[in-house]
XYZ file of C-alpha atoms in Angstrom:
455
model
C -248.256 118.533 -0.309
C -244.601 117.459 0.025
C -243.118 114.490 -1.762
C -243.461 111.255 0.197
C -240.183 109.491 0.968
C -240.741 105.688 0.851
C -237.656 105.222 3.035
C -238.777 107.674 5.699
C -240.024 104.971 8.062
C -236.799 103.003 7.754
C -234.704 106.131 8.305
C -236.747 106.926 11.406
C -236.084 103.467 12.831
C -232.362 103.806 12.131
C -232.197 107.278 13.696
C -234.029 106.139 16.816
C -231.752 103.122 17.138
C -228.652 105.295 16.680
C -229.865 107.611 19.411
C -230.534 104.672 21.713
C -226.950 103.381 21.422
C -225.926 106.183 23.757
C -227.892 104.395 26.495
C -226.341 100.958 25.962
C -223.984 99.407 28.507
C -220.499 98.361 27.447
C -221.475 94.736 26.872
C -224.237 95.635 24.439
C -222.254 98.441 22.815
C -218.985 96.554 22.249
C -219.682 92.791 22.362
C -223.142 92.776 20.747
C -222.192 95.364 18.165
C -225.077 95.688 15.676
C -223.355 95.862 12.294
C -224.099 92.523 10.612
C -226.231 91.437 7.668
C -228.605 88.465 7.445
C -225.880 86.239 6.021
C -223.652 87.015 9.012
C -226.523 85.938 11.278
C -226.641 82.731 9.234
C -222.948 82.090 9.879
C -223.368 82.652 13.637
C -226.471 80.446 13.784
C -224.767 77.622 11.902
C -221.792 77.588 14.260
C -224.087 77.626 17.309
C -226.342 74.784 16.056
C -224.379 72.661 13.562
C -221.594 71.602 15.915
C -219.778 68.293 16.513
C -222.594 67.257 18.870
C -224.453 66.147 15.723
C -222.016 63.201 15.531
C -223.941 61.705 18.480
C -227.213 61.427 16.512
C -226.685 57.755 15.520
C -226.184 57.005 19.237
C -229.568 58.621 19.950
C -231.120 56.530 17.170
C -229.830 53.393 18.917
C -232.246 54.066 21.813
C -235.156 54.960 19.554
C -234.998 52.707 16.514
C -235.555 53.697 12.904
C -239.100 55.055 12.940
C -238.929 56.996 16.213
C -235.399 58.218 15.440
C -236.319 59.702 12.075
C -239.570 61.171 13.430
C -237.740 62.816 16.347
C -235.110 64.222 13.995
C -237.759 65.703 11.681
C -239.719 67.116 14.623
C -236.542 68.529 16.160
C -235.731 70.423 12.967
C -239.286 71.665 12.416
C -239.993 72.677 16.021
C -236.623 74.376 16.589
C -236.980 76.338 13.327
C -240.497 77.363 14.382
C -239.407 78.314 17.912
C -236.457 80.393 16.721
C -238.744 82.278 14.355
C -241.119 82.982 17.246
C -238.251 84.579 19.180
C -237.230 86.553 16.098
C -240.775 87.909 15.597
C -240.949 88.993 19.245
C -237.560 90.718 18.968
C -238.580 92.474 15.733
C -241.824 93.657 17.326
C -240.016 95.268 20.246
C -237.422 96.808 17.937
C -240.215 98.462 15.945
C -241.586 100.116 19.084
C -238.107 101.371 20.037
C -237.529 98.766 22.756
C -234.944 96.603 21.031
C -233.951 93.657 23.211
C -230.382 92.461 22.786
C -230.241 89.576 25.255
C -232.347 86.660 26.459
C -232.492 88.158 29.934
C -233.714 91.465 28.469
C -236.615 89.612 26.849
C -237.456 87.856 30.111
C -237.415 91.091 32.119
C -239.505 93.025 29.594
C -242.057 90.296 28.862
C -242.277 88.227 32.060
C -241.456 90.964 34.534
C -238.542 92.167 36.684
C -236.428 89.447 38.177
C -237.023 86.765 35.551
C -233.930 87.709 33.586
C -231.707 88.154 36.630
C -232.750 85.128 38.669
C -233.895 82.546 36.104
C -233.158 83.086 32.409
C -229.826 84.847 32.891
C -228.260 82.223 35.192
C -229.570 79.305 33.100
C -228.282 80.818 29.874
C -224.913 81.597 31.433
C -224.565 78.034 32.786
C -225.547 76.456 29.472
C -223.299 78.664 27.359
C -220.280 78.443 29.645
C -220.908 74.706 29.874
C -220.762 74.598 26.070
C -217.373 76.354 26.222
C -216.070 73.770 28.711
C -217.531 70.923 26.672
C -215.984 72.237 23.444
C -212.536 72.479 25.019
C -212.870 68.962 26.464
C -214.082 67.477 23.187
C -211.284 69.213 21.299
C -208.727 67.796 23.731
C -210.155 64.317 23.198
C -209.990 64.792 19.405
C -206.356 65.890 19.668
C -205.538 62.849 21.779
C -207.297 60.556 19.274
C -205.226 61.996 16.432
C -202.076 61.604 18.524
C -202.810 57.946 19.320
C -203.530 57.129 15.680
C -200.120 58.489 14.752
C -198.405 57.093 17.849
C -200.337 54.155 19.387
C -197.871 53.821 22.252
C -197.945 57.535 23.123
C -198.031 58.466 26.786
C -199.151 62.114 26.703
C -202.146 62.600 29.012
C -205.514 64.019 27.984
C -205.179 67.128 30.145
C -202.085 68.181 28.163
C -204.111 68.316 24.949
C -206.905 70.155 26.750
C -204.436 72.793 27.925
C -202.972 73.164 24.418
C -206.420 73.770 22.961
C -207.267 76.087 25.859
C -204.292 78.288 24.987
C -205.497 78.497 21.385
C -209.016 79.343 22.572
C -207.588 82.048 24.816
C -206.131 83.791 21.757
C -209.350 83.498 19.755
C -211.376 84.761 22.725
C -209.803 88.195 22.284
C -211.868 88.839 19.133
C -213.466 92.135 20.181
C -217.119 91.540 19.275
C -219.597 88.900 18.179
C -219.743 90.576 14.766
C -215.967 90.228 14.368
C -216.441 86.432 14.326
C -218.354 86.459 11.044
C -215.397 85.283 8.931
C -214.399 82.688 11.533
C -217.966 81.375 11.474
C -217.994 81.207 7.685
C -214.981 78.881 7.938
C -216.869 77.003 10.666
C -219.785 76.489 8.259
C -217.444 74.902 5.705
C -215.867 72.718 8.391
C -219.198 71.301 9.597
C -220.032 70.318 6.024
C -216.580 68.720 5.717
C -216.758 66.517 8.821
C -220.368 65.564 8.116
C -219.271 64.391 4.677
C -216.408 62.428 6.278
C -218.763 60.863 8.844
C -221.292 59.877 6.197
C -218.705 58.536 3.740
C -216.860 56.741 6.550
C -220.051 55.067 7.785
C -220.914 53.807 4.322
C -217.351 52.608 3.715
C -217.042 50.920 7.122
C -220.348 49.097 6.695
C -218.787 47.134 3.828
C -215.738 46.134 5.839
C -215.327 42.435 6.734
C -214.527 43.492 10.309
C -217.565 45.728 10.753
C -219.978 44.586 13.506
C -223.166 42.908 12.286
C -226.006 45.333 11.848
C -228.546 45.011 14.623
C -231.296 47.602 14.968
C -232.971 46.118 18.042
C -233.138 48.274 21.150
C -231.024 46.783 23.932
C -231.557 46.712 27.688
C -234.314 46.076 30.197
C -237.632 47.892 30.023
C -236.374 50.447 32.568
C -233.150 51.016 30.647
C -235.082 51.402 27.396
C -237.445 53.932 28.957
C -234.631 56.089 30.293
C -232.795 55.559 27.009
C -235.715 57.065 25.104
C -235.798 60.141 27.354
C -232.040 60.498 27.064
C -232.142 60.143 23.266
C -234.877 62.762 22.931
C -232.851 65.118 25.134
C -229.763 64.489 22.966
C -231.644 65.300 19.762
C -233.343 68.361 21.252
C -230.120 69.767 22.685
C -228.292 69.051 19.414
C -230.713 71.528 17.836
C -230.252 73.806 20.868
C -228.925 77.316 20.613
C -229.647 79.433 23.666
C -228.294 82.668 22.152
C -230.853 83.614 19.471
C -231.406 87.152 20.891
C -227.660 87.769 21.077
C -227.212 86.615 17.476
C -230.066 88.811 16.279
C -228.492 91.679 18.244
C -225.516 91.546 15.846
C -227.767 92.528 12.920
C -227.821 96.178 11.931
C -231.097 98.105 12.132
C -233.700 97.647 10.809
C -233.670 93.967 11.760
C -236.949 92.943 10.108
C -236.584 89.792 8.028
C -232.857 89.348 8.552
C -233.096 86.544 11.074
C -235.552 84.564 8.946
C -233.075 84.606 6.053
C -230.260 83.672 8.409
C -232.296 80.761 9.771
C -233.023 79.687 6.194
C -229.295 79.453 5.481
C -228.614 77.689 8.786
C -231.347 75.089 8.393
C -230.284 74.267 4.869
C -226.985 73.192 6.442
C -228.873 71.489 9.311
C -230.898 69.293 6.954
C -227.828 68.299 4.929
C -225.639 67.455 7.930
C -227.989 66.145 10.627
C -229.909 63.774 8.399
C -226.918 62.441 6.470
C -224.905 61.712 9.635
C -227.792 60.411 11.744
C -229.209 58.056 9.127
C -225.941 56.788 7.612
C -224.311 56.240 11.006
C -227.218 54.264 12.423
C -227.613 52.320 9.165
C -223.961 51.288 9.306
C -223.577 50.455 13.016
C -227.091 50.029 14.424
C -227.259 49.632 18.197
C -223.447 49.566 18.350
C -223.293 53.277 17.475
C -220.924 55.107 19.819
C -221.411 58.499 21.483
C -219.508 59.943 18.514
C -219.929 58.005 15.292
C -216.268 58.625 14.458
C -215.353 56.255 17.300
C -216.985 53.442 15.311
C -214.419 53.845 12.554
C -211.913 51.927 14.693
C -212.955 48.498 15.997
C -210.638 46.601 18.355
C -207.707 48.727 17.245
C -208.370 48.070 13.550
C -209.320 50.881 11.179
C -212.539 50.175 9.296
C -211.869 53.154 7.011
C -208.657 54.533 5.468
C -206.383 56.155 8.045
C -206.454 59.489 6.222
C -210.243 59.562 6.595
C -209.945 58.904 10.331
C -207.526 61.821 10.579
C -209.816 64.188 8.659
C -212.860 63.032 10.640
C -211.106 64.175 13.815
C -209.311 67.265 12.469
C -212.354 69.019 10.982
C -214.454 68.877 14.195
C -211.383 69.887 16.197
C -210.968 73.039 14.125
C -214.655 73.914 14.281
C -214.737 73.522 18.059
C -212.539 76.610 18.367
C -215.301 78.640 16.692
C -218.053 76.943 18.708
C -216.284 77.707 21.998
C -215.769 81.356 20.998
C -219.408 81.816 19.953
C -220.740 80.405 23.222
C -218.278 82.559 25.153
C -220.042 85.716 23.949
C -222.689 85.882 26.738
C -219.825 85.607 29.248
C -217.914 88.347 27.418
C -221.039 90.497 27.457
C -221.383 90.148 31.238
C -217.671 90.752 31.866
C -217.578 93.895 29.727
C -220.767 95.238 31.295
C -219.103 94.980 34.701
C -215.563 96.127 33.871
C -215.487 98.317 30.743
C -216.283 102.032 30.464
C -218.829 102.585 27.685
C -217.848 106.268 27.426
C -214.301 105.360 26.423
C -213.169 103.929 23.095
C -213.495 100.185 22.628
C -209.748 99.898 22.040
C -208.615 102.407 24.642
C -206.118 101.158 27.239
C -208.804 101.622 29.911
C -210.956 99.003 28.175
C -208.475 96.707 26.442
C -206.567 95.730 29.601
C -209.552 94.464 31.646
C -210.990 92.839 28.516
C -207.846 90.776 27.938
C -207.447 89.867 31.600
C -211.054 88.832 32.233
C -211.520 86.912 28.984
C -208.251 85.098 29.608
C -209.436 84.241 33.123
C -212.727 82.902 31.738
C -210.952 80.605 29.260
C -208.454 79.519 31.913
C -211.358 78.584 34.190
C -213.116 76.636 31.425
C -209.883 74.830 30.527
C -209.242 73.901 34.160
C -212.763 72.492 34.542
C -212.388 70.500 31.290
C -209.047 69.041 32.436
C -210.309 68.221 35.938
C -213.632 66.735 34.826
C -213.114 64.714 31.620
C -216.546 63.193 32.320
C -218.070 66.677 31.865
C -220.280 65.303 29.074
C -222.566 63.803 31.733
C -222.780 67.151 33.530
C -223.351 68.940 30.246
C -226.280 66.606 29.556
C -227.964 67.924 32.712
C -227.236 71.517 31.710
C -228.586 70.827 28.233
C -231.799 69.215 29.445
C -232.329 71.827 32.158
C -231.191 74.769 30.004
C -231.481 74.293 26.253
C -234.960 72.758 26.387
C -236.654 75.631 28.274
C -234.637 78.360 26.541
C -235.219 77.091 23.011
C -238.556 75.282 23.149
C -240.591 76.578 26.113
C -239.819 80.285 26.475
C -240.253 81.205 22.764
C -243.900 80.127 22.836
C -244.476 81.893 26.161
C -242.869 85.101 24.879
C -244.947 85.006 21.690
C -248.273 84.331 23.409
C -247.731 87.103 25.947
C -246.466 89.627 23.385
C -249.000 89.088 20.579
C -251.866 87.573 22.589
C -253.161 85.284 19.801
C -256.807 84.286 20.050
C -257.500 81.137 22.048
C -259.316 79.911 18.962
C -256.255 80.330 16.742
C -254.034 77.459 15.661
C -250.836 79.274 16.708
C -252.087 79.643 20.287
C -252.739 75.915 20.649
C -249.497 74.920 18.899
C -247.563 77.148 21.287
C -249.469 75.876 24.315
C -248.833 72.278 23.257
C -245.100 72.973 22.841
C -244.940 74.588 26.283
C -246.532 71.555 27.922
C -244.583 68.903 26.006
C -241.153 70.480 26.385
C -241.686 71.458 30.021
C -242.363 67.762 30.641
C -239.325 66.718 28.593
C -237.196 69.187 30.564
C -238.106 67.395 33.796
C -237.753 63.877 32.358
C -234.544 64.688 30.490
C -232.998 66.201 33.622
C -233.919 63.121 35.676
C -232.448 60.826 33.021
C -229.230 62.852 32.816
C -228.830 62.898 36.620
C -229.432 59.132 36.680
C -226.624 58.673 34.145
C -224.266 60.696 36.366
C -225.113 58.428 39.309
C -224.459 55.313 37.206
C -221.135 56.661 35.955
C -220.015 58.065 39.319
C -217.858 55.026 40.080
C -215.701 55.868 37.046
C -215.164 59.534 37.970
C -211.616 60.613 38.700
C -210.125 64.094 38.607
C -207.750 64.670 35.689
C -208.564 61.167 34.400
C -206.804 60.150 31.201
C -209.871 58.927 29.328
């Protein structure tokens, strides 16, 4: 008998994966380059989930109240962590049988059947992710304008100028060749999200002790109809704040074998999630109650008067602004994947002239398009709410359970089957209700819409 090699199975997986790279298209081969470790996955996950959208959590609490707000936040963390692990297990299973799936649409095609990825999952994911790019550029422009007005209250520079400035910066960052090449950028992003969450929490506590702070009122305002839609809207805000939409693409950046790497990455990410989401959501609502703004940082200035030191207002705007450049670049990756699949020659070198020229041109065009949309539609947050409700909810909370049940076929008597079935039903319903609520908000705000508005 020969000596048994305990690493033989792992070597076999690696050899089969190496052989399969010859069959990959340019998008998978170059953009979704599989060279990362679990900690790199953690960096990517943190940037995709722990973004400046978390600053809106106190606003969501204002429509829910203390008990429902905290419960929804806890459930959002637990269910999203569970759902992302379901996707990871499905991806690991297919990798072990030499059918590694690198994209959400690949999973849909393989598990649900031909056409699902092309006509449903792919378009929804693209819309959500590109919408996140537009939203990040818009939010960054608004942060730049806020900083400008603090320094120069009588300034006359329009919002679209700041949006264009940030768009140019994003255009440069968009040329990073692969998702894996963003690992160091996303490490900095992780530090930045901790920094602005600390500023938001400290600022809320400080402002609450100011003589000019609004009185704390935790009652839920509005008529019964407004409260009902407010609850649906708040749940959609919390759910989409935990949204990701690119779990398969992030796991695709991990080197083979992928087993266990995503779970460790999610562990790192959700450690940051718990620290940031709960500190900002609870402290912001505690300080400002039902007066909490769409971004809690806006509450730091009341009637033109700073409730916190000016330097803290600056930092509270600068840190999210810097992180938004990473967030926009991460959510641009599915677009980059599509563009490279269509325009780049996988048989040529990644940095050959044949591939570099179309890469630069098409990525620049994508950022230019996103910047133009952000400048034209400064009310894009309302549109993004529809995309989030219609996209993030099914991608992150409905499809993972469907994929798992179809792939592993758990017994109908098992707890996991009924948990997954319950999640499918609940979040499919919330997708419909959240979309209706978001569309209603667009109708209500339509009278204020104006192209290139200086809001």
